[in-house]
Tab-separated table of C-alpha atoms in Angstrom:
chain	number	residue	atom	x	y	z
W	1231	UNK	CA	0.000	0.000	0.000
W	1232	UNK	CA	1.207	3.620	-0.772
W	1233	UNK	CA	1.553	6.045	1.601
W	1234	UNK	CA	2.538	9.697	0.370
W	1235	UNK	CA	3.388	12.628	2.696
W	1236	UNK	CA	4.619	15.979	1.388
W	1237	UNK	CA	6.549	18.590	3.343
W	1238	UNK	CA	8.579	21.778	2.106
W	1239	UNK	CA	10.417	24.553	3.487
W	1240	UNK	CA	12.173	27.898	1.713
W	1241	UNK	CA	14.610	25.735	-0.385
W	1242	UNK	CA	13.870	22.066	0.209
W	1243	UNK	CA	10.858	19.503	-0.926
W	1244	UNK	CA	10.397	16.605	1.096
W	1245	UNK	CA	8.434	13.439	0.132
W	1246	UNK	CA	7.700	10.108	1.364
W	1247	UNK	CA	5.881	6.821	-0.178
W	1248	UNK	CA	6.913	3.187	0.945
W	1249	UNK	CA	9.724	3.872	2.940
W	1250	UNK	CA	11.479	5.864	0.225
W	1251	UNK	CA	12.258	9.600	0.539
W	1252	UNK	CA	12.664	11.936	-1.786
W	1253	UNK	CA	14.895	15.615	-0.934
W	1254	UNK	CA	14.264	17.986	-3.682
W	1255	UNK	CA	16.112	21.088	-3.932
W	1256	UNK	CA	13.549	23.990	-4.902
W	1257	UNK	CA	16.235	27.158	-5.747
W	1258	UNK	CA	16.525	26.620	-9.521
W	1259	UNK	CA	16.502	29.918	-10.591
W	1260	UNK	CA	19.745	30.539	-8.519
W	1261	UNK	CA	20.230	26.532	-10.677
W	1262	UNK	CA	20.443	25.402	-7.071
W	1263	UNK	CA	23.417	27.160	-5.885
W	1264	UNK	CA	24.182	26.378	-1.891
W	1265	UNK	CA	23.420	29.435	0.476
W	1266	UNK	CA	23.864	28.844	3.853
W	1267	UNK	CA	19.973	29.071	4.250
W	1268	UNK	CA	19.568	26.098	1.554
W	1269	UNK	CA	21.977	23.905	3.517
W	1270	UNK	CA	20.062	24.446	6.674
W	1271	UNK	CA	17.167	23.879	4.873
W	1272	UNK	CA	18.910	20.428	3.817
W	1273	UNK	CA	20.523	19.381	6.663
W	1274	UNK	CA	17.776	19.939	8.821
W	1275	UNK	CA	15.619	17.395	6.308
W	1276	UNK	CA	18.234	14.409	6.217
W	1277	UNK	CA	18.344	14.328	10.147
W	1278	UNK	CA	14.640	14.324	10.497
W	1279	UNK	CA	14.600	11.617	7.352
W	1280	UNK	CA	17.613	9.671	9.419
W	1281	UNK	CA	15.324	9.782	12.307
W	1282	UNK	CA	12.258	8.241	11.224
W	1283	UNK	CA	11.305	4.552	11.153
W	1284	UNK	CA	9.453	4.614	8.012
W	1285	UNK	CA	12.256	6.079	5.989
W	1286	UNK	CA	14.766	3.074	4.584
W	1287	UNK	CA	16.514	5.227	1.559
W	1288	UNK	CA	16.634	8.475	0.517
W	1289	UNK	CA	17.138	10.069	-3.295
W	1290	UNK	CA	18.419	13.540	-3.587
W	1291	UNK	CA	16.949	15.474	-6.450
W	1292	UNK	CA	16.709	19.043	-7.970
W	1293	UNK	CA	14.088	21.550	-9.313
W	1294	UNK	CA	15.137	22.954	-12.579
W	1295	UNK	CA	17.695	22.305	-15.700
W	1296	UNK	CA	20.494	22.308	-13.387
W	1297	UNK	CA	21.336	20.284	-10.062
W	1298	UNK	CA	23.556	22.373	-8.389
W	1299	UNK	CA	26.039	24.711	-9.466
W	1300	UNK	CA	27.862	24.558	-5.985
W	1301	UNK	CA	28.303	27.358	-3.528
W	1302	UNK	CA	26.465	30.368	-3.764
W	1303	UNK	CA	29.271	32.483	-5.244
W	1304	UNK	CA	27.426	35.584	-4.829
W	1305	UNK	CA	26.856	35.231	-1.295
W	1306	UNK	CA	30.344	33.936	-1.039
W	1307	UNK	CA	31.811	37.671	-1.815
W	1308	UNK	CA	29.183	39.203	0.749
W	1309	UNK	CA	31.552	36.742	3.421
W	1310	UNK	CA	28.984	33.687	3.439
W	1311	UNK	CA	30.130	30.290	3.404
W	1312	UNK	CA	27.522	27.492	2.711
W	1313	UNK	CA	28.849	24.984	5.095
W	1314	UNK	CA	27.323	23.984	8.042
W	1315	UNK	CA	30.218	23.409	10.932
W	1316	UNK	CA	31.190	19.861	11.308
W	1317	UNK	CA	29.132	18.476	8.743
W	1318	UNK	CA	29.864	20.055	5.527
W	1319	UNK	CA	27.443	21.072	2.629
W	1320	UNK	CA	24.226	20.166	3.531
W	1321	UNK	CA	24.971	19.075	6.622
W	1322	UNK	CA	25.922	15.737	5.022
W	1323	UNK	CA	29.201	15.686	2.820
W	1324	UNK	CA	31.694	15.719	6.121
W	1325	UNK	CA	29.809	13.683	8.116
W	1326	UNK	CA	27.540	11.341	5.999
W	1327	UNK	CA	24.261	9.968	6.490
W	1328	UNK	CA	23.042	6.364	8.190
W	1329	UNK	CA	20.783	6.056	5.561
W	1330	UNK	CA	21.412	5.053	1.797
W	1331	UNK	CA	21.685	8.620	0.171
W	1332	UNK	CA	21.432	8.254	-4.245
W	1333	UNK	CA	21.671	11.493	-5.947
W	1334	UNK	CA	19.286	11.437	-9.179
W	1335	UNK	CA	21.902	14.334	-11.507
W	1336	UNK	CA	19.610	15.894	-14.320
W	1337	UNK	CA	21.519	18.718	-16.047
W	1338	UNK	CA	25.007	20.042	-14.681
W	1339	UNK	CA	26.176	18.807	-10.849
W	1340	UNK	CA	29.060	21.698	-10.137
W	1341	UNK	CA	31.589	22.206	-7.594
W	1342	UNK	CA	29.689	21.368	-4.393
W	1343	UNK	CA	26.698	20.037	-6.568
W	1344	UNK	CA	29.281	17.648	-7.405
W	1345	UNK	CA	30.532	16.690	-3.809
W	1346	UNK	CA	26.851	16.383	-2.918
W	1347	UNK	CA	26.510	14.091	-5.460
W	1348	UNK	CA	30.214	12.498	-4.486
W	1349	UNK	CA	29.050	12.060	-0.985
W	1350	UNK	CA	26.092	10.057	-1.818
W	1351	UNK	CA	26.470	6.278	-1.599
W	1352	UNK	CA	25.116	6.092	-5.493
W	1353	UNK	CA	25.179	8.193	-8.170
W	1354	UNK	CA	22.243	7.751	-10.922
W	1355	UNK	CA	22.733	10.159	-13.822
W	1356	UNK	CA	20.884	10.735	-16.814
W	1357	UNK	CA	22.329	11.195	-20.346
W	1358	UNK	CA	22.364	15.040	-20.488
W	1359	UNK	CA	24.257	15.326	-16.886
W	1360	UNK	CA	27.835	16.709	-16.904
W	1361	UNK	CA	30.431	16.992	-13.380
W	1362	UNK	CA	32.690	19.116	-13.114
W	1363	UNK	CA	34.961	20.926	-10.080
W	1364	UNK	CA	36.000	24.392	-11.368
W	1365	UNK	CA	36.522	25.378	-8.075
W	1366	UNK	CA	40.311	26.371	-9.401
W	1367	UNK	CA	39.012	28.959	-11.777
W	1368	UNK	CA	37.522	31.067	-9.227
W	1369	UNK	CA	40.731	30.534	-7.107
W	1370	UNK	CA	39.322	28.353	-4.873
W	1371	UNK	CA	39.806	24.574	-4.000
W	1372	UNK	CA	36.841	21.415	-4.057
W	1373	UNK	CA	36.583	22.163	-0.208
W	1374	UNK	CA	33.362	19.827	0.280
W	1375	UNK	CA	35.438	16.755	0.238
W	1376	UNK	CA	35.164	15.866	-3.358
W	1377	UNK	CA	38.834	15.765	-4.002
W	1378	UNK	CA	39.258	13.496	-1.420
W	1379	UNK	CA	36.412	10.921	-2.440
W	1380	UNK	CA	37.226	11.087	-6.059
W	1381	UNK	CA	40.926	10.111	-5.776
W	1382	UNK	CA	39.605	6.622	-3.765
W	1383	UNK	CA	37.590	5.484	-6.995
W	1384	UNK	CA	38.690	7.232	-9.833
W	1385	UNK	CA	42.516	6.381	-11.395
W	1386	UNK	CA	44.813	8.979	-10.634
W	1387	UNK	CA	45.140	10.674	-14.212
W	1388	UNK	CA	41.487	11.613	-14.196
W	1389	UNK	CA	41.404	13.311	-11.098
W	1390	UNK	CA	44.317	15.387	-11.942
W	1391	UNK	CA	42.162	16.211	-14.983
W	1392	UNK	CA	39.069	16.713	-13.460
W	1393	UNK	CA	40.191	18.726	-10.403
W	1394	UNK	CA	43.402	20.998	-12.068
W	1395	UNK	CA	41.527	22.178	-15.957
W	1396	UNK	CA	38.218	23.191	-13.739
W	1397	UNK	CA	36.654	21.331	-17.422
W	1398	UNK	CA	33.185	19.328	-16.977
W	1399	UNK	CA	33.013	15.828	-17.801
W	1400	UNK	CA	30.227	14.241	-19.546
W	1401	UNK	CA	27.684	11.678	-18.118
W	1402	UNK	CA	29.289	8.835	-20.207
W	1403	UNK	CA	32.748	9.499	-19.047
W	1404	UNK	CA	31.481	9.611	-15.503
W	1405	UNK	CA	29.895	6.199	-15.771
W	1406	UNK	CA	33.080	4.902	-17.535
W	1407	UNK	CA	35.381	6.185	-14.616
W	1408	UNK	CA	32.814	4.847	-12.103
W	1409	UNK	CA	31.590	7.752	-10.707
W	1410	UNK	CA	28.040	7.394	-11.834
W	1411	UNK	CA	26.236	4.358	-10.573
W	1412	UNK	CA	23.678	3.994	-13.559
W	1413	UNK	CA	22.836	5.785	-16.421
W	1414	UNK	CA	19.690	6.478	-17.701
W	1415	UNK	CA	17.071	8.539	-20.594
W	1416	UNK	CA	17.252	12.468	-20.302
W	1417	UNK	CA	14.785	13.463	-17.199
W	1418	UNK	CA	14.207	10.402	-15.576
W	1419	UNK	CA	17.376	10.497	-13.348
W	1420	UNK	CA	14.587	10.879	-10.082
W	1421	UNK	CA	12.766	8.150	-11.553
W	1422	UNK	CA	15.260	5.671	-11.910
W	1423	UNK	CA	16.939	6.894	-8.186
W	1424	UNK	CA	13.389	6.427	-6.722
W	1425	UNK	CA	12.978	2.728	-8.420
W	1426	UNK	CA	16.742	1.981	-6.827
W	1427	UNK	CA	16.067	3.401	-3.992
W	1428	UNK	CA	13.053	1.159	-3.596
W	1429	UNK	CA	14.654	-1.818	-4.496
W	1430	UNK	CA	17.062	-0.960	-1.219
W	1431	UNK	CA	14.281	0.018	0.474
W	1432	UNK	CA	12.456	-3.408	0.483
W	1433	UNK	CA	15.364	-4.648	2.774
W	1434	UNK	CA	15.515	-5.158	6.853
W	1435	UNK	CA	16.484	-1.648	8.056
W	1436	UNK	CA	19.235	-2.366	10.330
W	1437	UNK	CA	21.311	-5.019	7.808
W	1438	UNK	CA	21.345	-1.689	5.580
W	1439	UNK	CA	22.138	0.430	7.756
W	1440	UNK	CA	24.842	-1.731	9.532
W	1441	UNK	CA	25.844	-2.876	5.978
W	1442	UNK	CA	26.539	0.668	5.136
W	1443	UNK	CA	28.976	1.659	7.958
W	1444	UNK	CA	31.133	-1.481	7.421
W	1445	UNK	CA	31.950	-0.416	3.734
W	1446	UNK	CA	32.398	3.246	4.872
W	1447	UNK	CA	34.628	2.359	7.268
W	1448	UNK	CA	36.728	-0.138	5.057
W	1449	UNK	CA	36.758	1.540	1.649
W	1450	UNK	CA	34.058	4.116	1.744
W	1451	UNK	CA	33.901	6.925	3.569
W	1452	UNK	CA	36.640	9.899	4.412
W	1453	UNK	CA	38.494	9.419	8.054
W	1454	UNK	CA	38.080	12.617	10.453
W	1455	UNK	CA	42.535	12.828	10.165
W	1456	UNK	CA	42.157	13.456	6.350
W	1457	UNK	CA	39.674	15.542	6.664
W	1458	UNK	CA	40.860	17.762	8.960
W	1459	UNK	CA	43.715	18.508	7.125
W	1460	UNK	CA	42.323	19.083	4.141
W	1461	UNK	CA	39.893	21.667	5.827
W	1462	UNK	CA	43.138	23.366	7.068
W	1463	UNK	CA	44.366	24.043	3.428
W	1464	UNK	CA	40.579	24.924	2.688
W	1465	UNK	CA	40.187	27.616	4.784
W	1466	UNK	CA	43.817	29.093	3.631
W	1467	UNK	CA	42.266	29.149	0.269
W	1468	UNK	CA	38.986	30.605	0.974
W	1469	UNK	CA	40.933	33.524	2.673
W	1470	UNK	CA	42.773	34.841	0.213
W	1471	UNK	CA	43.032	37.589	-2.672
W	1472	UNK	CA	42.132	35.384	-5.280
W	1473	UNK	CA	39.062	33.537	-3.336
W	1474	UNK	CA	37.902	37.114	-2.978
W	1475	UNK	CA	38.825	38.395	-6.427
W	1476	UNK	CA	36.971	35.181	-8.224
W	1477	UNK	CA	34.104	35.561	-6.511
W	1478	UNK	CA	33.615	39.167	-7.454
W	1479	UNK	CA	34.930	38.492	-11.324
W	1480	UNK	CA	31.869	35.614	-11.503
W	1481	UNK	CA	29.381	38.082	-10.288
W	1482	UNK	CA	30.582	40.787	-11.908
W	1483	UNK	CA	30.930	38.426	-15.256
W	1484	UNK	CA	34.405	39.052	-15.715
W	1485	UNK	CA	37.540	37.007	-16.480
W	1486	UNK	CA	39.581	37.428	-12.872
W	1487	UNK	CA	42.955	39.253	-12.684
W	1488	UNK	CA	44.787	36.366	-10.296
W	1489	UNK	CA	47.879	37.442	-7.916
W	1490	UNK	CA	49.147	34.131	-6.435
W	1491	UNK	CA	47.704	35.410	-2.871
């Protein structure tokens, strides 16, 4: 028997049908871009989905022709970052989720709308999706942990690509390098993530659950050292002259005059 409930807040639509939920990011004419408000909005959704009995899975979806372009540059320059302390984007990509987490990528998934996506435990993309981290040509680093997660899975040449041009890749080249789970027909990526995520769903909740946290912590997941130290060289990054001076050039739609500080 179905059972539908609908909830929604400023940037966030929640829904839930056999044990299935489904987190739909409603800022698409900003294509989705991470304020701190929106990850609030987010974070605040996963830990009442993580709390409730009748949730088993949970898909991760967007409004719009794009998924996420990342962090809110704009509010970036006004001195606003979109993590949440301790847990990362969305209150998720630090920390991670109990639950099974797919991201369902229509359109682009940039920067952090690409460590969202890298955080989840699968990645279901359709045909028309592209990834990319051009975090580097706004003089800035991947600071949501996607550098980190992509260089356990992906062979070390294709990082280096991925992560130093700032260049999107394609949904086909993602799926070759393993980064996307399935692939499937332009707009049906929440489909298809909603049928896998009921197929996981159908499953005793603690064995997936428990299942989950032994392959994080064997092969998985990112350890608390690593990350630590990579938020170090983060915040050095989003400090300086050029994090300030790429910001601006983006909203200002200008190429950016770089200094190296």
């Amino acid at each position: 028997m179905t059972h539908k409930e609908d909830s929604l807040s400023e940037f966030v639509r929640v829904e839930v049908a056999n044990n299935v939920a489904v987190v739909t990011m409603t800022r698409p004419q900003a294509r989705n871009a991470l304020n701190y408000a929106m990850s609030s909005d987010m974070a605040a959704a996963f830990d009442d989905l993580v709390a409730r009995s009748d949730v088993s899975a949970i898909v991760l979806a967007a409004e719009g022709p794009v998924f996420s372009a990342g962090m809110d540059l704009k509010a970036f320059a006004r001195g606003e970052k979109p993590s949440i302390p301790g847990r990362g984007l969305a209150g998720y990509t630090e920390c991670g989720l109990e639950k099974p987490l797919i991201a369902a990528i229509d359109g682009p998934a940039l920067a952090g709308g690409f460590e969202l996506a890298l955080a989840a435990d699968m990645i279901v993309a359709s045909e028309s999706s592209s990834f990319g981290l051009p975090e580097v040509s706004r003089g800035l680093i991947a600071a949501g942990g996607g550098l980190l997660r992509l260089s356990r899975s992906v062979p070390y040449g294709a990082v280096m690509e991925i992560a130093l041009t700032g260049e999107r890749i394609d949904a086909q080249r993602a799926h070759d390098l393993g980064i996307v789970t399935r692939l499937c027909p332009s707009g049906e990526a929440a489909q298809a993530a909603t049928e896998l995520a009921a197929s996981i769903a159908r499953n005793a909740p603690l064995a997936l659950r428990l299942t989950k946290k032994i392959v994080n912590e064997t092969v998985g997941w990112v350890d608390s050292d690593t990350y630590a130290k990579h938020r170090d060289m983060a915040t050095a990054v989003f400090a300086s002259e050029d994090a300030k001076e790429g910001a601006a050039a983006f909203a200002e739609r200008r190429t950016p005059v770089w200094r190296g500080v």
